[in-house]
Short mmCIF file of C-alpha atoms in Angstrom, two decimals:
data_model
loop_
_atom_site.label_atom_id
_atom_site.label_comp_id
_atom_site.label_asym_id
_atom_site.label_seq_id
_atom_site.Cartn_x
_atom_site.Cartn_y
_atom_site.Cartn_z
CA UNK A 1 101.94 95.26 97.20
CA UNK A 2 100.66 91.84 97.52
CA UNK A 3 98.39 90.07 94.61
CA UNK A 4 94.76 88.49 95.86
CA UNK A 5 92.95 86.55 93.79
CA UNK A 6 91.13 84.63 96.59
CA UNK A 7 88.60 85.86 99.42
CA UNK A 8 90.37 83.66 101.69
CA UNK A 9 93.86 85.14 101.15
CA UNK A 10 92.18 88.50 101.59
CA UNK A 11 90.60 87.69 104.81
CA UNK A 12 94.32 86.47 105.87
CA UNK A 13 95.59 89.74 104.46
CA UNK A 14 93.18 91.36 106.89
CA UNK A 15 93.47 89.57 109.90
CA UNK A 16 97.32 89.67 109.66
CA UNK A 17 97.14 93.48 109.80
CA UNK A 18 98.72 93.47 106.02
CA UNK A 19 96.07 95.38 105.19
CA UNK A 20 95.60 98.82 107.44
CA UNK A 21 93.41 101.78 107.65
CA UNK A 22 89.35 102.00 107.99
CA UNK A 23 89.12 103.25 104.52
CA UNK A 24 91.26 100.49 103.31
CA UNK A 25 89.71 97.83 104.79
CA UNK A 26 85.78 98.68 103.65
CA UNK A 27 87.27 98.36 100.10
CA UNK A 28 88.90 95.02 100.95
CA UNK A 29 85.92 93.51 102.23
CA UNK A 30 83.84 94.32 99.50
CA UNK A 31 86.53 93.17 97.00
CA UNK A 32 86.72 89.83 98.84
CA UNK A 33 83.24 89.31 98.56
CA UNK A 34 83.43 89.85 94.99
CA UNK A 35 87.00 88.03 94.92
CA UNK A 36 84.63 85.44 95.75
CA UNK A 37 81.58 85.86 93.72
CA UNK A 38 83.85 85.83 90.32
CA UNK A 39 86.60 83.84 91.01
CA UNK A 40 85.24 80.58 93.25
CA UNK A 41 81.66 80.61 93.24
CA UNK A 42 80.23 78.35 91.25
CA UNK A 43 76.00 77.72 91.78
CA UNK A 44 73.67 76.76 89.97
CA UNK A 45 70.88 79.11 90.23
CA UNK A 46 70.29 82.42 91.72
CA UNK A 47 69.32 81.34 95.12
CA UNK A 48 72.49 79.31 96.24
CA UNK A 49 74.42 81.86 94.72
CA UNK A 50 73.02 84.24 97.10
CA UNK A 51 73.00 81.62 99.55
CA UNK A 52 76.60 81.33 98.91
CA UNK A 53 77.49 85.00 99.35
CA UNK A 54 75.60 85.55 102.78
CA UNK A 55 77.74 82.62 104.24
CA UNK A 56 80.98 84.14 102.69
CA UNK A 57 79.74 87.52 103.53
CA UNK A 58 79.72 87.03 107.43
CA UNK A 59 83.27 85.20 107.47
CA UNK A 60 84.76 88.67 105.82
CA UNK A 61 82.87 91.03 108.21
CA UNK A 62 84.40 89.33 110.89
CA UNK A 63 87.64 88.60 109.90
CA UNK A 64 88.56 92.07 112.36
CA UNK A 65 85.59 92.23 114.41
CA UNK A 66 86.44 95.83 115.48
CA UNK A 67 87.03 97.24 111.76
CA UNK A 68 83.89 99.51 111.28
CA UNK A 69 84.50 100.02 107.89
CA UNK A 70 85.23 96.14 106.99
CA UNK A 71 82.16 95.05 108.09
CA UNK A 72 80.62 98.44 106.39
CA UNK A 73 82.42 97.41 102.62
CA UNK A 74 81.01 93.81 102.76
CA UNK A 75 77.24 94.93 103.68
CA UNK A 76 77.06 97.40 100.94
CA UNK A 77 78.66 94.97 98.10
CA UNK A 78 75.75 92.41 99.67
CA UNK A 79 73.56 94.83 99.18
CA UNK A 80 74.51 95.62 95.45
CA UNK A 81 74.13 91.75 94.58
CA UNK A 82 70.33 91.49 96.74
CA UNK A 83 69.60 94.73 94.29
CA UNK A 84 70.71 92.83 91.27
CA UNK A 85 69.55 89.64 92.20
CA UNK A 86 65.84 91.17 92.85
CA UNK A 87 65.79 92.52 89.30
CA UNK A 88 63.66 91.10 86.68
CA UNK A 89 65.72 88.63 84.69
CA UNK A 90 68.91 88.33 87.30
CA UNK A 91 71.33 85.95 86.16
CA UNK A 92 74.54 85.15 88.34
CA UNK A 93 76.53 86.96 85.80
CA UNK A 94 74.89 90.27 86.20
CA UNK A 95 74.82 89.81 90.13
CA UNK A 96 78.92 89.69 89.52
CA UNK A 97 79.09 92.90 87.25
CA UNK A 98 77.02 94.42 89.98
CA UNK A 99 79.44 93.51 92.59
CA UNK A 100 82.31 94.20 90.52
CA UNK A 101 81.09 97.94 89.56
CA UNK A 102 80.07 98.62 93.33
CA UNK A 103 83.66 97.80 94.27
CA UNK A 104 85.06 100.54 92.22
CA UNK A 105 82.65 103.00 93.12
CA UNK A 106 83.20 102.26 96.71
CA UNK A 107 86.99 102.90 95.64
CA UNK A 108 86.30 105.53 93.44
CA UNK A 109 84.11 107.50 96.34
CA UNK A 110 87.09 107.09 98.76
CA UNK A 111 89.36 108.60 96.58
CA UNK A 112 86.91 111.88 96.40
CA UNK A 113 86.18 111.95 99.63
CA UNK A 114 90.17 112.13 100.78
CA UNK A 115 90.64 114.65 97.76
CA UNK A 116 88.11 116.43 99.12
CA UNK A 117 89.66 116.02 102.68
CA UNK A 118 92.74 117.35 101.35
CA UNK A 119 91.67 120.64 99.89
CA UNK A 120 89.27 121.27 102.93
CA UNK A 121 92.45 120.93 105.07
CA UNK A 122 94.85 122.33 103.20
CA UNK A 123 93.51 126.16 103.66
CA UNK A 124 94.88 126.05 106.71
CA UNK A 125 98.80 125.99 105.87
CA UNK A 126 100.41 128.79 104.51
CA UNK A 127 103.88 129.09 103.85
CA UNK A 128 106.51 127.98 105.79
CA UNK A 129 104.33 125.54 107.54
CA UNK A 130 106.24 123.07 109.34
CA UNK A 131 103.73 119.69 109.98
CA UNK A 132 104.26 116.90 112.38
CA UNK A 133 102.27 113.77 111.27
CA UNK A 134 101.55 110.42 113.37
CA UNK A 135 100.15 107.98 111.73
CA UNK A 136 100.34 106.60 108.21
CA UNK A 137 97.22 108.48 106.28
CA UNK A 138 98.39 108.21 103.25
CA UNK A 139 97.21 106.02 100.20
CA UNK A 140 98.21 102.66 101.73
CA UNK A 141 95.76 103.03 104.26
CA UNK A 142 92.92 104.30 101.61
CA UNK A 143 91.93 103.61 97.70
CA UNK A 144 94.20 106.54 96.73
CA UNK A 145 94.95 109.79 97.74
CA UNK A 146 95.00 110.11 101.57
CA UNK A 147 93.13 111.39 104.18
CA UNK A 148 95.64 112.92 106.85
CA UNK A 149 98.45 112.83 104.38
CA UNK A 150 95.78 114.28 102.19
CA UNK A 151 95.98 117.26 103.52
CA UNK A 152 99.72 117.38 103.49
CA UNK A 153 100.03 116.47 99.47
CA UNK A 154 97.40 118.82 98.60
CA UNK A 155 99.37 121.71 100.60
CA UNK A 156 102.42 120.69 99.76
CA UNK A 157 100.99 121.38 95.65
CA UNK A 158 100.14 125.01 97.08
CA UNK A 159 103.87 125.32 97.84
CA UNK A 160 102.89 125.92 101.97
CA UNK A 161 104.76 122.68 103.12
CA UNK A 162 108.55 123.36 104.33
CA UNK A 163 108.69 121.01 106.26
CA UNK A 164 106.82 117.27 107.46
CA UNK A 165 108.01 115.48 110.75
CA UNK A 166 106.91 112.11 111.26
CA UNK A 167 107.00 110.16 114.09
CA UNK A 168 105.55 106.37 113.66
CA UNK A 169 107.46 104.37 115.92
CA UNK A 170 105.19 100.89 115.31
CA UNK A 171 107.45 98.03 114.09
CA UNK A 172 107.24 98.07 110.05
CA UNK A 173 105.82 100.89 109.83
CA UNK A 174 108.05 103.86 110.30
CA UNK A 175 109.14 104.23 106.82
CA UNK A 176 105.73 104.11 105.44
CA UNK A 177 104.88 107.85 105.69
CA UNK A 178 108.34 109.12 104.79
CA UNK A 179 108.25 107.02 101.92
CA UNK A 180 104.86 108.33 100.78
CA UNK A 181 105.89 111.52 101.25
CA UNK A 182 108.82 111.14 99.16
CA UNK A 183 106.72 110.47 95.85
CA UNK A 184 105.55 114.31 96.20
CA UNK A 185 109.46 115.73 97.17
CA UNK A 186 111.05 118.40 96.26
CA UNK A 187 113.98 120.08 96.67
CA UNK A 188 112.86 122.71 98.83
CA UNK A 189 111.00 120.66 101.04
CA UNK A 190 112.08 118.28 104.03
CA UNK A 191 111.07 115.36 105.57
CA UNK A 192 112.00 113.87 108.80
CA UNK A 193 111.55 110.75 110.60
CA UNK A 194 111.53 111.57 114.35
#
């Protein structure tokens, strides 16, 4: 895990593919935004606060111009601080908390959602359910739990999993998903790296 405390080491993180996964990335640009808004902004009023965090905004959203979700985490935090801000008796400080609490509800959604994701998929495996998996799902790609590897821990609970194959061949990332798996491992089950 790497530390941030800066928007501009986030927007690195981004761009230099240390951070990975749609889900992943909508909750890093919102945190930068609000990386930014607590840590380095410092206005004097309102307005060039706001001013401040639409210029910051649009270097975030683009930091991966293709990332969906990146562009989708920093538009909704914006959002949260125009609500605030538009509020009778804003202050910069309450514009932060707002920024700060949308953050972990974005977060806090995600994790849900791939829960959710996870028990959906999960009725489908019974036991002795061998599963071949590509691509890291798991929770470094997401705020927690997983969405393809969702399915997979939430089965694996059930007692359906024997056995998970996976076969990530990009440089740095082929342990990734055995290693995720491993934190849920059991005696009975096995995991493979193809």
């Amino acid at each position: 895990f790497i530390d941030i405390t800066q928007w501009e080491r986030m927007v690195e993180a981004i761009k230099r593919l240390e951070i990975r996964g749609a889900p992943a990335l909508g909750i890093a640009g919102a945190g930068a935004l609000c990386l930014f808004a607590v840590n380095q902004c410092r206005p004097s009023c309102v307005n060039s606060f706001m001013d401040e965090l639409s210029n910051v905004s649009d270097a975030i959203a683009t930091a991966r111009p293709t990332a969906v979700n990146l562009s989708w985490g920093v538009r909704r935090a914006q959002n949260a601080a125009y609500l605030a801000a538009n509020k009778p008796m804003s202050t910069i400080d309450s514009i932060k908390q707002a920024l700060v609490q949308e953050v972990h509800t974005i977060r806090d959604e995600d994790e849900i959602a791939c829960r959710a994701i996870g028990s959906y998929g999960a009725t489908l495996f019974s036991y002795p359910s061998n599963v071949l998996t590509h691509c890291n799902a798991g929770s470094l790609a997401t705020a927690y739990y997983g969405t393809a590897l969702g399915v997979i821990y939430r089965a694996f609970t059930q007692g359906n999993i024997k056995c998970v194959y996976a076969d990530e061949t990009r440089p740095g990332r082929t342990r990734c998903t055995p290693y995720r798996l491993g934190t849920c491992s059991s005696r009975n089950t096995r995991y493979s790296h193809l």
